[in-house]
Coordinates of C-alpha atoms in Angstrom, one line a residue:
X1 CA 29.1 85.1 59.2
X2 CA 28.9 82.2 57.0
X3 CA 30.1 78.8 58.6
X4 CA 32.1 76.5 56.9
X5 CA 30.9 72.2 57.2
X6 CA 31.7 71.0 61.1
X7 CA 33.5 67.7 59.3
X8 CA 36.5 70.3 57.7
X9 CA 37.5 69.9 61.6
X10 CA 38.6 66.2 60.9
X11 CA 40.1 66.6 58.1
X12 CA 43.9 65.6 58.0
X13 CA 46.6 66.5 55.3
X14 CA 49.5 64.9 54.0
X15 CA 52.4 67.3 55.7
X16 CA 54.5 66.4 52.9
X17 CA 52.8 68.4 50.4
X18 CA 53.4 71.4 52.5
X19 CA 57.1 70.5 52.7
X20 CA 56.9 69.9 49.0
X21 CA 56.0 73.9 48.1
X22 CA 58.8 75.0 50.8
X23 CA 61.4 72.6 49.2
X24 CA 60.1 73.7 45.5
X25 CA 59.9 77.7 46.7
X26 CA 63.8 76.8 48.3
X27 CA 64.7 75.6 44.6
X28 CA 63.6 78.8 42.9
X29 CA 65.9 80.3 44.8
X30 CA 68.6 78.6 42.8
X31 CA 69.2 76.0 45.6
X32 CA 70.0 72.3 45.8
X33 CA 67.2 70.3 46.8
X34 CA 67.5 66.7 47.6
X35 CA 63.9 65.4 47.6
X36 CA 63.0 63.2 50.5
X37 CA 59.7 64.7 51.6
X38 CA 57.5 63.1 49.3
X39 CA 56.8 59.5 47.6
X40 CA 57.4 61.0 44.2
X41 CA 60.3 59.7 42.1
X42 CA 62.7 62.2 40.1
X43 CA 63.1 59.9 37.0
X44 CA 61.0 61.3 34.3
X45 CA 58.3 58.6 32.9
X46 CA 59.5 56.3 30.3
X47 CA 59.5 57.4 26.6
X48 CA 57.2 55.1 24.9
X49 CA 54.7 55.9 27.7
X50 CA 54.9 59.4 27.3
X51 CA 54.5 58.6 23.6
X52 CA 51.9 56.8 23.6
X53 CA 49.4 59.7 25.8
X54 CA 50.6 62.1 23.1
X55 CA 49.4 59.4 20.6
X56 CA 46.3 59.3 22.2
X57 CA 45.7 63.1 22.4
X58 CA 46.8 63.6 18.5
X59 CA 44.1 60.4 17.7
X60 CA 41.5 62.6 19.6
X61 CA 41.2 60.3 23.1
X62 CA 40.5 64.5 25.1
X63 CA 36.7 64.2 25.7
X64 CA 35.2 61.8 28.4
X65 CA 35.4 58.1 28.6
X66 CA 33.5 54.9 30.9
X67 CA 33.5 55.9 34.6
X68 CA 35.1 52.8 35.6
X69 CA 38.0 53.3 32.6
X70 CA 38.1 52.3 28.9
X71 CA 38.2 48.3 28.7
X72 CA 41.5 48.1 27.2
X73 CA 43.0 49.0 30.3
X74 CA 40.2 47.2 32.2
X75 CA 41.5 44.5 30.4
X76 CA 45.3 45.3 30.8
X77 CA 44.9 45.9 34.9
X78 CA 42.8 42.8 35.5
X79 CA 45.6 40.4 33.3
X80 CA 48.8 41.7 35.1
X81 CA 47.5 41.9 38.3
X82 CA 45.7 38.7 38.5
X83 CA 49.1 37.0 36.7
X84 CA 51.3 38.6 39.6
X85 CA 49.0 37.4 42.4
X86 CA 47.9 34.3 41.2
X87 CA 44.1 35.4 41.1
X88 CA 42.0 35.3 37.9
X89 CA 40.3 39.0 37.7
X90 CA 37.8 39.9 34.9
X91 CA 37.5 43.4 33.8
X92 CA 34.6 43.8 35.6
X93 CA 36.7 43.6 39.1
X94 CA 38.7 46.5 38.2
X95 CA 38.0 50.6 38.4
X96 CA 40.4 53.2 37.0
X97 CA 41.2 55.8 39.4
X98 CA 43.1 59.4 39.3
X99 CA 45.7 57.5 41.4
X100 CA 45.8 55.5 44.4
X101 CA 44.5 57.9 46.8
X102 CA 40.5 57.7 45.4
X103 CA 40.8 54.2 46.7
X104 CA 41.4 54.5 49.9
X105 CA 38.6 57.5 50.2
X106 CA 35.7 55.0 48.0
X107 CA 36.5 52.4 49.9
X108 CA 35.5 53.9 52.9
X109 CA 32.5 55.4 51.5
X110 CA 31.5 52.0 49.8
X111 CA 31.7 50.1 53.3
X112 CA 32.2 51.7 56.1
X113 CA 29.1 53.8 58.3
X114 CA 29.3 56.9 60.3
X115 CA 30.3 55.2 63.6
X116 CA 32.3 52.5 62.8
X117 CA 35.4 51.4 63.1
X118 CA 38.7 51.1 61.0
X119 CA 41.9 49.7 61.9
X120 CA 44.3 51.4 60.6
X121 CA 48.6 51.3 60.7
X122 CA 50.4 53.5 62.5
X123 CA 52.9 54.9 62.0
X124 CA 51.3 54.5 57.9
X125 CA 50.3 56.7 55.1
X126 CA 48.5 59.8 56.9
X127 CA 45.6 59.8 54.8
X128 CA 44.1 56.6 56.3
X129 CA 43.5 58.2 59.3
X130 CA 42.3 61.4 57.7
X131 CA 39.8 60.0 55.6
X132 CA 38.3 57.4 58.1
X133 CA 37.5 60.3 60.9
X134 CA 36.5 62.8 57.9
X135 CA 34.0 60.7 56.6
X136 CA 32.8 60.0 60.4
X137 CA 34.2 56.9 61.0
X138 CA 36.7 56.1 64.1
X139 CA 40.1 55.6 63.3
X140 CA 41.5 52.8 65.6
X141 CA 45.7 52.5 64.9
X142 CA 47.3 49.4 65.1
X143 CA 51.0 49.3 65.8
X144 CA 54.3 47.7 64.8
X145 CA 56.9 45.9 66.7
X146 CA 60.8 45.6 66.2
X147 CA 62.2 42.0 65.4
X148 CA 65.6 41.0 64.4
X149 CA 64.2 41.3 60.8
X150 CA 62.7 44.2 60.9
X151 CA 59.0 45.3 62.3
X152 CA 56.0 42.9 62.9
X153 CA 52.3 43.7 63.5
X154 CA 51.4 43.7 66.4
X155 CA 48.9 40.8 66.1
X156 CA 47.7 40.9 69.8
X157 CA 47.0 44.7 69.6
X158 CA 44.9 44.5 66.5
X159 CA 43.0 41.5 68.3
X160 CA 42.2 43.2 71.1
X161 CA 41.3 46.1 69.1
X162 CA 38.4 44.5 67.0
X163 CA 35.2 45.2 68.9
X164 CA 31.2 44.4 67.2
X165 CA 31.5 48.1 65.9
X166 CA 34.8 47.1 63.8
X167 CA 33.7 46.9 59.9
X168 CA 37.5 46.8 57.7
X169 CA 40.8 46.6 58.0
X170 CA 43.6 48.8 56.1
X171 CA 46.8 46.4 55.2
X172 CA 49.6 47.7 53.4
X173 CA 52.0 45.0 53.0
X174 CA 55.7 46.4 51.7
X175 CA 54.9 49.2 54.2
X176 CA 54.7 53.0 53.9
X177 CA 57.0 55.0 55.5
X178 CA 59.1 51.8 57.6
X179 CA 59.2 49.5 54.5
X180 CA 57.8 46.2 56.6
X181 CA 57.0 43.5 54.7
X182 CA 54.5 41.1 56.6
X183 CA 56.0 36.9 56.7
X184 CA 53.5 34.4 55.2
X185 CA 52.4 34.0 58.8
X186 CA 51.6 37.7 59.2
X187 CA 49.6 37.2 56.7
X188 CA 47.8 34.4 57.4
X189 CA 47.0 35.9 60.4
X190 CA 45.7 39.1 58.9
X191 CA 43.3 36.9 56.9
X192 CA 42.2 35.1 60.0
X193 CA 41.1 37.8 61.6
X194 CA 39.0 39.3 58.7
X195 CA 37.5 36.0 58.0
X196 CA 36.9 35.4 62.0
X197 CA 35.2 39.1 62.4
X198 CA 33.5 39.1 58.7
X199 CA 36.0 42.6 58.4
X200 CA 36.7 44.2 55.0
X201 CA 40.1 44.8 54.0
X202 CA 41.7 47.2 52.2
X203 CA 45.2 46.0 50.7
X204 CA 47.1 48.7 50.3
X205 CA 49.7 47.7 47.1
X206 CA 51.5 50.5 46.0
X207 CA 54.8 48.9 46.5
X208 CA 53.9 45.8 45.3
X209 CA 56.6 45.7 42.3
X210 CA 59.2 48.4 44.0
X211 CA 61.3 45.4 45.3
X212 CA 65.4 45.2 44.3
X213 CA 64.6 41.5 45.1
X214 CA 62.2 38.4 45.6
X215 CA 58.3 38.6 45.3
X216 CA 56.0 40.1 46.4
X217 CA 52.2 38.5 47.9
X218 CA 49.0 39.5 48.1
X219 CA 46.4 38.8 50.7
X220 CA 43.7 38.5 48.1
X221 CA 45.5 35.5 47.1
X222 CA 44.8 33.9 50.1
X223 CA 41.8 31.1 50.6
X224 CA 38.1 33.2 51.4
X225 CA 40.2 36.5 51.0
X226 CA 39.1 37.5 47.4
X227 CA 35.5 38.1 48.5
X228 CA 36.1 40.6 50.9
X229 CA 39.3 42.5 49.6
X230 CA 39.6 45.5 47.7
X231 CA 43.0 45.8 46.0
X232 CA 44.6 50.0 46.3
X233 CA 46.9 49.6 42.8
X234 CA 48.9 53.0 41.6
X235 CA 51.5 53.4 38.1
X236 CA 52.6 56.3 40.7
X237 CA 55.6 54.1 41.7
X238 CA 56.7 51.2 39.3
X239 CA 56.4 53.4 36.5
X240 CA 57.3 56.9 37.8
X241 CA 54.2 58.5 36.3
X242 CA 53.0 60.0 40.2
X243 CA 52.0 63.6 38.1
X244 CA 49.6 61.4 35.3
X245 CA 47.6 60.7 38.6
X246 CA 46.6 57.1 37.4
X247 CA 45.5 54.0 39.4
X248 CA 42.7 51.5 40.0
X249 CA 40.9 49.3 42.8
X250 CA 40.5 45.5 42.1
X251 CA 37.4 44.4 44.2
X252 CA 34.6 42.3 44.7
X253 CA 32.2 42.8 41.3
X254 CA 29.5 44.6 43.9
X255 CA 32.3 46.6 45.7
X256 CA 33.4 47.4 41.9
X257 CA 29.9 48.5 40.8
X258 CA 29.7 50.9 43.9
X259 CA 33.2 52.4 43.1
X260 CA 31.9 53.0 39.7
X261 CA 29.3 54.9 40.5
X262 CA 31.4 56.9 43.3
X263 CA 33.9 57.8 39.9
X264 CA 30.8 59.2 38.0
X265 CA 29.5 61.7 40.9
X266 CA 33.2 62.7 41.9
X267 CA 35.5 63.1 38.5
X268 CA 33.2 61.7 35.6
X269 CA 36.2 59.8 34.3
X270 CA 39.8 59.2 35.1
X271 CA 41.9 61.2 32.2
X272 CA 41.2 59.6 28.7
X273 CA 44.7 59.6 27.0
X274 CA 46.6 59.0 30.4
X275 CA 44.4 55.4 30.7
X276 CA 46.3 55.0 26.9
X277 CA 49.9 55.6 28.4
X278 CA 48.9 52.6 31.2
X279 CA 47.9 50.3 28.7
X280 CA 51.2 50.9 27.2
X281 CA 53.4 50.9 30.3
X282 CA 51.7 47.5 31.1
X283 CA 52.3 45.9 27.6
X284 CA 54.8 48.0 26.4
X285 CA 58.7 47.8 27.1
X286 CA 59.4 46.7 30.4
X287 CA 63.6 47.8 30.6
X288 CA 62.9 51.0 31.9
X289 CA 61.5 49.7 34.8
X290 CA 64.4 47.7 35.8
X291 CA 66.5 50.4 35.0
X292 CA 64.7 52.7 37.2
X293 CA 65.1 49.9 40.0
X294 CA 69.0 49.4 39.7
X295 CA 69.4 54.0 40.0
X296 CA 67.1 53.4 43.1
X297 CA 69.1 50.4 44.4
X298 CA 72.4 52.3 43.7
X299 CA 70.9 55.5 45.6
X300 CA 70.1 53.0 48.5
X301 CA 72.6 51.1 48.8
X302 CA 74.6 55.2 49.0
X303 CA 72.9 56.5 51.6
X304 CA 73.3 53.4 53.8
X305 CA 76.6 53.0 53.1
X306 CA 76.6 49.5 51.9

């Protein structure tokens, strides 16, 4: 009997999706379902963006495009997030992805040997873990503590938890699933330690603009950080376009080049006329993002009863 590849056996899954088909198979029935099993958003993507993908398949933008993304978006990405974290980013730092997730697997494959360690946050997105152990690294949690404002890291664990074998570490400020958003301090201190241990880091930044108030930073923007972060970026979330399956990484130009060529062997090219609609959700109209915001607030602010 054939045998299936030894490394399916550390392969994880997002449970979510699985609770996604029974909620969707539920609905079919002609039930109510309230949807809180999965990071998708049930406000439909804003018109002009829809608008401007149809634009782009009526002009003919169907067939295949740059591996690392048409420049106009290049060009887009690299200008809004450097302006929003206070970096300068050229083109040439950023790669289109089908989403967010790519990141996280490429960045692994760009830097990480069978072998070595990852630090990773748990509880966190499940697919860190996954991905690290699938491609034959060791996954090696790091934890949060409760404080009167909310959860820490814990900085002493993750320490202690960097051996010689250690090679990056995944940071998702404005966490995923407890919603932790690291102090200046925290941060600091994260930096410190990859600079200390010469660790690549992998800043995890879905959430960056999904805030109902202040501002949001960015470890890259820290002193010696640039160099040696990669930058996880989706539209999944600000712009409620999670089924367009768009996103980039901003990293290092030799970390870029290597994720490039990682896009070509995997998917060719991220969809042409979808990188259109995120050229116009970045420079395009930015009330419906807002709006969005204030029907999330109001659901918030309902179901904890402020």
């Amino acid at each position: 009997m054939q045998q299936l590849a030894n490394r399916l056996e550390r392969l994880g899954t997002e449970t979510a999706f699985s609770v996604a088909q029974a909620a969707a198979a539920w609905k079919a029935q002609g039930n109510r379902v309230y949807p809180f099993h999965l990071g998708d958003i049930n406000i439909p993507t804003a018109p002009h963006i829809i608008e401007a993908m149809n634009r782009a398949i009526a002009d003919g933008y169907t067939g295949y495009c740059p591996g690392p993304g048409i420049p106009q978006l290049r060009e887009a990405l690299a200008e809004d997030l450097g302006s929003r974290r206070g970096i300068e980013f050229s083109p040439d730092n950023v790669v289109v992805m089908t989403g967010g997730k790519p990141v996280i697997t490429k960045f692994l494959q760009a830097v990480m040997n069978p072998g070595q360690e990852v630090l990773y946050p748990n509880p966190g997105f499940p697919i860190y873990e996954s991905q690290i152990e699938y491609l034959g690294g060791t996954a090696v949690p790091y934890r949060y503590l409760p404080t009167s404002e909310g959860f820490a890291i814990d900085l002493d664990q993750v320490r202690a938890s960097i051996t010689p074998n250690t090679v990056a570490i995944i940071y998702n400020d404005l966490q995923n699933p407890i919603s932790a958003e690291s102090t200046a301090a925290e941060r600091e201190a994260v930096a410190q330690l990859a600079l200390e241990h010469d660790l690549w880091v992998l800043s995890d930044e879905a959430y960056f603009e999904t805030r109902y108030e202040g501002v949001s930073s960015s470890i890259a923007s820290l002193p010696g950080m640039a160099e040696r972060t990669v930058i996880l970026y989706t539209f999944s979330k600000k712009f409620a376009m999670t089924g367009s399956r768009l996103g980039c990484a901003v990293a290092p130009p030799e970390i870029a080049k290597v994720l490039s060529t990682l896009n070509t062997n995997d998917e060719s090219c991220t969809t042409h006329y979808v990188q259109w609609g995120g050229i116009e959700a970045l420079r395009g109209p930015q009330e419906p993002v807002q709006q969005m915001l204030d029907v999330l607030r109001e659901r918030r602010d309902a179901a904890c009863g402020l």
